[in-house]
Amino acid sequence: MSVLPYLIAGWIFLAGCYGLATSRHLVHAVSCLAVCQSSTYVLLLAVGYRGGGTAPVSSDLKPGSRPLVDPIVQALALTDVVVGATVTARCTRRPGSRRSNAG
């Protein structure tokens, strides 16, 4: 198990946080937030990686014959994409704008 992916994820996260703390424009802040989120992708890849692992949906393999990749990590990555899209959408709304309930 290598420590390098964890260090890279930490470095990307710190770079994004630094950019977020020093940003003065909304576009720059949202892009720095996306950089912070990309560090979670690297972290999830590092946690879920198994050398020689195969997809967990394989009917032709006998149980225990080969290592399988953890499907929970894949579900967390998909959830991370959805949360990132939602946060980006919420950050780009104009302050003071309201949704109209009138149909």
Short mmCIF file of N, CA and C in Angstrom, two decimals:
data_model
loop_
_atom_site.label_atom_id
_atom_site.label_comp_id
_atom_site.label_asym_id
_atom_site.label_seq_id
_atom_site.Cartn_x
_atom_site.Cartn_y
_atom_site.Cartn_z
N MET A 1 0.84 -1.17 0.00
CA MET A 1 0.00 0.00 0.00
C MET A 1 0.89 1.24 0.00
N SER A 2 0.63 2.12 -0.95
CA SER A 2 1.44 3.31 -1.12
C SER A 2 0.79 4.51 -0.42
N VAL A 3 1.62 5.38 0.08
CA VAL A 3 1.16 6.59 0.75
C VAL A 3 1.00 7.73 -0.24
N LEU A 4 1.57 7.59 -1.43
CA LEU A 4 1.59 8.66 -2.42
C LEU A 4 0.20 9.19 -2.79
N PRO A 5 -0.81 8.34 -3.06
CA PRO A 5 -2.13 8.90 -3.39
C PRO A 5 -2.74 9.72 -2.26
N TYR A 6 -2.49 9.33 -1.03
CA TYR A 6 -3.01 10.09 0.11
C TYR A 6 -2.32 11.46 0.21
N LEU A 7 -1.02 11.49 -0.04
CA LEU A 7 -0.30 12.76 -0.03
C LEU A 7 -0.76 13.67 -1.16
N ILE A 8 -1.00 13.09 -2.33
CA ILE A 8 -1.48 13.88 -3.47
C ILE A 8 -2.87 14.44 -3.18
N ALA A 9 -3.74 13.62 -2.59
CA ALA A 9 -5.08 14.09 -2.24
C ALA A 9 -5.01 15.23 -1.23
N GLY A 10 -4.14 15.11 -0.25
CA GLY A 10 -3.98 16.18 0.74
C GLY A 10 -3.43 17.45 0.12
N TRP A 11 -2.47 17.32 -0.80
CA TRP A 11 -1.89 18.48 -1.45
C TRP A 11 -2.93 19.19 -2.32
N ILE A 12 -3.72 18.43 -3.07
CA ILE A 12 -4.77 19.02 -3.91
C ILE A 12 -5.80 19.73 -3.03
N PHE A 13 -6.17 19.10 -1.91
CA PHE A 13 -7.14 19.72 -1.01
C PHE A 13 -6.61 21.02 -0.43
N LEU A 14 -5.35 21.02 0.01
CA LEU A 14 -4.77 22.24 0.57
C LEU A 14 -4.65 23.34 -0.48
N ALA A 15 -4.31 22.97 -1.71
CA ALA A 15 -4.22 23.98 -2.77
C ALA A 15 -5.60 24.59 -3.05
N GLY A 16 -6.63 23.75 -3.06
CA GLY A 16 -7.98 24.26 -3.26
C GLY A 16 -8.46 25.13 -2.11
N CYS A 17 -8.14 24.74 -0.89
CA CYS A 17 -8.52 25.54 0.29
C CYS A 17 -7.80 26.88 0.30
N TYR A 18 -6.53 26.89 -0.10
CA TYR A 18 -5.79 28.14 -0.17
C TYR A 18 -6.41 29.07 -1.21
N GLY A 19 -6.74 28.51 -2.37
CA GLY A 19 -7.38 29.32 -3.40
C GLY A 19 -8.75 29.82 -2.96
N LEU A 20 -9.47 29.00 -2.23
CA LEU A 20 -10.78 29.40 -1.73
C LEU A 20 -10.66 30.51 -0.69
N ALA A 21 -9.65 30.43 0.15
CA ALA A 21 -9.48 31.45 1.18
C ALA A 21 -9.01 32.78 0.61
N THR A 22 -8.30 32.76 -0.49
CA THR A 22 -7.76 33.99 -1.07
C THR A 22 -8.56 34.49 -2.26
N SER A 23 -9.64 33.83 -2.62
CA SER A 23 -10.39 34.24 -3.81
C SER A 23 -11.25 35.46 -3.51
N ARG A 24 -11.39 36.31 -4.51
CA ARG A 24 -12.23 37.49 -4.39
C ARG A 24 -13.37 37.48 -5.39
N HIS A 25 -13.38 36.52 -6.27
CA HIS A 25 -14.41 36.43 -7.30
C HIS A 25 -15.16 35.12 -7.15
N LEU A 26 -16.43 35.15 -7.48
CA LEU A 26 -17.27 33.97 -7.34
C LEU A 26 -16.81 32.83 -8.24
N VAL A 27 -16.44 33.14 -9.45
CA VAL A 27 -16.01 32.09 -10.39
C VAL A 27 -14.74 31.42 -9.87
N HIS A 28 -13.83 32.20 -9.33
CA HIS A 28 -12.59 31.65 -8.78
C HIS A 28 -12.89 30.79 -7.55
N ALA A 29 -13.81 31.24 -6.71
CA ALA A 29 -14.16 30.48 -5.52
C ALA A 29 -14.81 29.15 -5.88
N VAL A 30 -15.70 29.15 -6.87
CA VAL A 30 -16.36 27.91 -7.28
C VAL A 30 -15.36 26.96 -7.92
N SER A 31 -14.42 27.49 -8.69
CA SER A 31 -13.42 26.60 -9.30
C SER A 31 -12.47 26.03 -8.24
N CYS A 32 -12.15 26.81 -7.21
CA CYS A 32 -11.32 26.29 -6.12
C CYS A 32 -12.08 25.24 -5.31
N LEU A 33 -13.37 25.42 -5.18
CA LEU A 33 -14.19 24.42 -4.52
C LEU A 33 -14.20 23.11 -5.33
N ALA A 34 -14.21 23.23 -6.65
CA ALA A 34 -14.13 22.04 -7.50
C ALA A 34 -12.78 21.34 -7.35
N VAL A 35 -11.73 22.11 -7.15
CA VAL A 35 -10.40 21.51 -6.92
C VAL A 35 -10.40 20.75 -5.60
N CYS A 36 -11.00 21.33 -4.56
CA CYS A 36 -11.11 20.63 -3.28
C CYS A 36 -11.89 19.33 -3.44
N GLN A 37 -12.93 19.37 -4.24
CA GLN A 37 -13.74 18.17 -4.45
C GLN A 37 -12.96 17.11 -5.22
N SER A 38 -12.12 17.53 -6.14
CA SER A 38 -11.34 16.55 -6.90
C SER A 38 -10.37 15.80 -5.99
N SER A 39 -9.97 16.42 -4.90
CA SER A 39 -9.10 15.69 -3.96
C SER A 39 -9.84 14.53 -3.32
N THR A 40 -11.15 14.67 -3.14
CA THR A 40 -11.91 13.54 -2.58
C THR A 40 -12.00 12.40 -3.58
N TYR A 41 -12.00 12.72 -4.88
CA TYR A 41 -11.98 11.64 -5.88
C TYR A 41 -10.68 10.86 -5.78
N VAL A 42 -9.57 11.56 -5.65
CA VAL A 42 -8.27 10.89 -5.54
C VAL A 42 -8.22 10.05 -4.26
N LEU A 43 -8.77 10.60 -3.18
CA LEU A 43 -8.79 9.86 -1.92
C LEU A 43 -9.64 8.60 -2.03
N LEU A 44 -10.80 8.69 -2.66
CA LEU A 44 -11.64 7.51 -2.82
C LEU A 44 -11.00 6.47 -3.74
N LEU A 45 -10.31 6.94 -4.77
CA LEU A 45 -9.58 5.99 -5.62
C LEU A 45 -8.49 5.28 -4.83
N ALA A 46 -7.81 6.00 -3.96
CA ALA A 46 -6.75 5.39 -3.16
C ALA A 46 -7.32 4.38 -2.17
N VAL A 47 -8.46 4.69 -1.58
CA VAL A 47 -9.07 3.78 -0.61
C VAL A 47 -9.59 2.53 -1.30
N GLY A 48 -10.21 2.69 -2.46
CA GLY A 48 -10.85 1.56 -3.12
C GLY A 48 -9.98 0.73 -4.03
N TYR A 49 -8.72 1.12 -4.23
CA TYR A 49 -7.86 0.38 -5.16
C TYR A 49 -7.41 -0.93 -4.55
N ARG A 50 -7.50 -1.97 -5.35
CA ARG A 50 -6.94 -3.28 -5.00
C ARG A 50 -6.20 -3.81 -6.22
N GLY A 51 -4.96 -4.16 -6.03
CA GLY A 51 -4.18 -4.72 -7.12
C GLY A 51 -4.75 -6.05 -7.58
N GLY A 52 -5.03 -6.17 -8.87
CA GLY A 52 -5.59 -7.41 -9.42
C GLY A 52 -7.06 -7.59 -9.13
N GLY A 53 -7.71 -6.57 -8.58
CA GLY A 53 -9.13 -6.68 -8.26
C GLY A 53 -10.00 -6.58 -9.50
N THR A 54 -11.14 -7.25 -9.46
CA THR A 54 -12.09 -7.19 -10.56
C THR A 54 -13.38 -6.56 -10.09
N ALA A 55 -14.26 -6.31 -11.02
CA ALA A 55 -15.56 -5.71 -10.69
C ALA A 55 -16.36 -6.68 -9.81
N PRO A 56 -17.13 -6.14 -8.87
CA PRO A 56 -17.87 -7.03 -7.97
C PRO A 56 -19.04 -7.73 -8.64
N VAL A 57 -19.37 -7.36 -9.86
CA VAL A 57 -20.48 -8.00 -10.58
C VAL A 57 -19.88 -8.93 -11.62
N SER A 58 -19.52 -10.11 -11.19
CA SER A 58 -18.94 -11.09 -12.12
C SER A 58 -19.47 -12.47 -11.75
N SER A 59 -20.31 -13.01 -12.60
CA SER A 59 -20.96 -14.28 -12.28
C SER A 59 -20.10 -15.49 -12.63
N ASP A 60 -19.07 -15.31 -13.45
CA ASP A 60 -18.28 -16.46 -13.88
C ASP A 60 -17.15 -16.80 -12.91
N LEU A 61 -16.98 -16.04 -11.84
CA LEU A 61 -15.91 -16.31 -10.89
C LEU A 61 -16.44 -17.05 -9.67
N LYS A 62 -15.63 -17.96 -9.18
CA LYS A 62 -15.98 -18.63 -7.93
C LYS A 62 -15.71 -17.69 -6.76
N PRO A 63 -16.53 -17.73 -5.74
CA PRO A 63 -16.30 -16.86 -4.58
C PRO A 63 -14.95 -17.13 -3.94
N GLY A 64 -14.21 -16.05 -3.73
CA GLY A 64 -12.90 -16.16 -3.10
C GLY A 64 -11.77 -16.48 -4.05
N SER A 65 -12.02 -16.61 -5.36
CA SER A 65 -10.95 -16.96 -6.29
C SER A 65 -10.08 -15.75 -6.61
N ARG A 66 -10.65 -14.56 -6.67
CA ARG A 66 -9.90 -13.34 -6.97
C ARG A 66 -10.39 -12.23 -6.06
N PRO A 67 -9.54 -11.25 -5.78
CA PRO A 67 -10.01 -10.13 -4.97
C PRO A 67 -10.97 -9.25 -5.77
N LEU A 68 -11.98 -8.75 -5.09
CA LEU A 68 -12.96 -7.87 -5.73
C LEU A 68 -12.79 -6.45 -5.22
N VAL A 69 -13.12 -5.51 -6.08
CA VAL A 69 -13.08 -4.10 -5.70
C VAL A 69 -14.30 -3.79 -4.85
N ASP A 70 -14.14 -2.95 -3.84
CA ASP A 70 -15.23 -2.61 -2.94
C ASP A 70 -16.26 -1.73 -3.64
N PRO A 71 -17.52 -2.14 -3.75
CA PRO A 71 -18.52 -1.33 -4.45
C PRO A 71 -18.98 -0.11 -3.64
N ILE A 72 -18.73 -0.10 -2.34
CA ILE A 72 -19.12 1.05 -1.52
C ILE A 72 -18.34 2.29 -1.94
N VAL A 73 -17.08 2.12 -2.28
CA VAL A 73 -16.27 3.26 -2.71
C VAL A 73 -16.81 3.84 -4.01
N GLN A 74 -17.28 2.99 -4.91
CA GLN A 74 -17.86 3.47 -6.16
C GLN A 74 -19.14 4.24 -5.89
N ALA A 75 -19.94 3.78 -4.96
CA ALA A 75 -21.17 4.49 -4.61
C ALA A 75 -20.85 5.84 -3.95
N LEU A 76 -19.82 5.88 -3.13
CA LEU A 76 -19.42 7.15 -2.51
C LEU A 76 -18.91 8.15 -3.55
N ALA A 77 -18.20 7.66 -4.56
CA ALA A 77 -17.73 8.54 -5.62
C ALA A 77 -18.90 9.13 -6.41
N LEU A 78 -19.89 8.32 -6.69
CA LEU A 78 -21.07 8.82 -7.39
C LEU A 78 -21.82 9.84 -6.54
N THR A 79 -21.92 9.58 -5.25
CA THR A 79 -22.56 10.53 -4.34
C THR A 79 -21.76 11.82 -4.28
N ASP A 80 -20.45 11.73 -4.33
CA ASP A 80 -19.59 12.91 -4.31
C ASP A 80 -19.82 13.78 -5.55
N VAL A 81 -20.04 13.16 -6.69
CA VAL A 81 -20.32 13.91 -7.91
C VAL A 81 -21.63 14.68 -7.77
N VAL A 82 -22.66 14.03 -7.24
CA VAL A 82 -23.96 14.67 -7.08
C VAL A 82 -23.87 15.82 -6.07
N VAL A 83 -23.18 15.61 -4.96
CA VAL A 83 -23.04 16.67 -3.96
C VAL A 83 -22.25 17.84 -4.54
N GLY A 84 -21.22 17.56 -5.30
CA GLY A 84 -20.44 18.63 -5.93
C GLY A 84 -21.26 19.45 -6.91
N ALA A 85 -22.09 18.79 -7.69
CA ALA A 85 -22.95 19.52 -8.63
C ALA A 85 -23.96 20.38 -7.88
N THR A 86 -24.48 19.86 -6.79
CA THR A 86 -25.45 20.62 -6.00
C THR A 86 -24.80 21.83 -5.34
N VAL A 87 -23.64 21.66 -4.77
CA VAL A 87 -22.94 22.77 -4.13
C VAL A 87 -22.57 23.83 -5.15
N THR A 88 -22.12 23.41 -6.32
CA THR A 88 -21.79 24.37 -7.37
C THR A 88 -23.02 25.15 -7.81
N ALA A 89 -24.14 24.46 -7.94
CA ALA A 89 -25.37 25.15 -8.34
C ALA A 89 -25.82 26.13 -7.26
N ARG A 90 -25.68 25.74 -5.99
CA ARG A 90 -26.08 26.64 -4.91
C ARG A 90 -25.14 27.83 -4.79
N CYS A 91 -23.86 27.66 -5.10
CA CYS A 91 -22.90 28.76 -4.98
C CYS A 91 -23.07 29.78 -6.10
N THR A 92 -23.58 29.38 -7.23
CA THR A 92 -23.68 30.29 -8.37
C THR A 92 -24.99 31.05 -8.42
N ARG A 93 -25.90 30.81 -7.47
CA ARG A 93 -27.13 31.60 -7.41
C ARG A 93 -26.81 33.02 -6.99
N ARG A 94 -27.52 33.97 -7.56
CA ARG A 94 -27.33 35.36 -7.19
C ARG A 94 -27.87 35.61 -5.80
N PRO A 95 -27.16 36.37 -4.99
CA PRO A 95 -27.69 36.68 -3.66
C PRO A 95 -28.94 37.54 -3.76
N GLY A 96 -29.92 37.22 -2.96
CA GLY A 96 -31.15 37.99 -2.96
C GLY A 96 -32.17 37.53 -3.98
N SER A 97 -31.81 36.59 -4.84
CA SER A 97 -32.77 36.12 -5.83
C SER A 97 -33.70 35.11 -5.18
N ARG A 98 -34.96 35.18 -5.56
CA ARG A 98 -35.96 34.27 -4.99
C ARG A 98 -36.65 33.52 -6.10
N ARG A 99 -37.11 32.35 -5.74
CA ARG A 99 -37.92 31.59 -6.69
C ARG A 99 -39.36 32.01 -6.51
N SER A 100 -40.03 32.13 -7.61
CA SER A 100 -41.42 32.54 -7.56
C SER A 100 -42.30 31.31 -7.38
N ASN A 101 -43.25 31.39 -6.45
CA ASN A 101 -44.19 30.30 -6.24
C ASN A 101 -45.40 30.41 -7.16
N ALA A 102 -45.53 31.53 -7.83
CA ALA A 102 -46.67 31.72 -8.72
C ALA A 102 -46.47 30.88 -9.97
N GLY A 103 -47.50 30.19 -10.37
CA GLY A 103 -47.38 29.28 -11.50
C GLY A 103 -47.88 29.87 -12.70
#
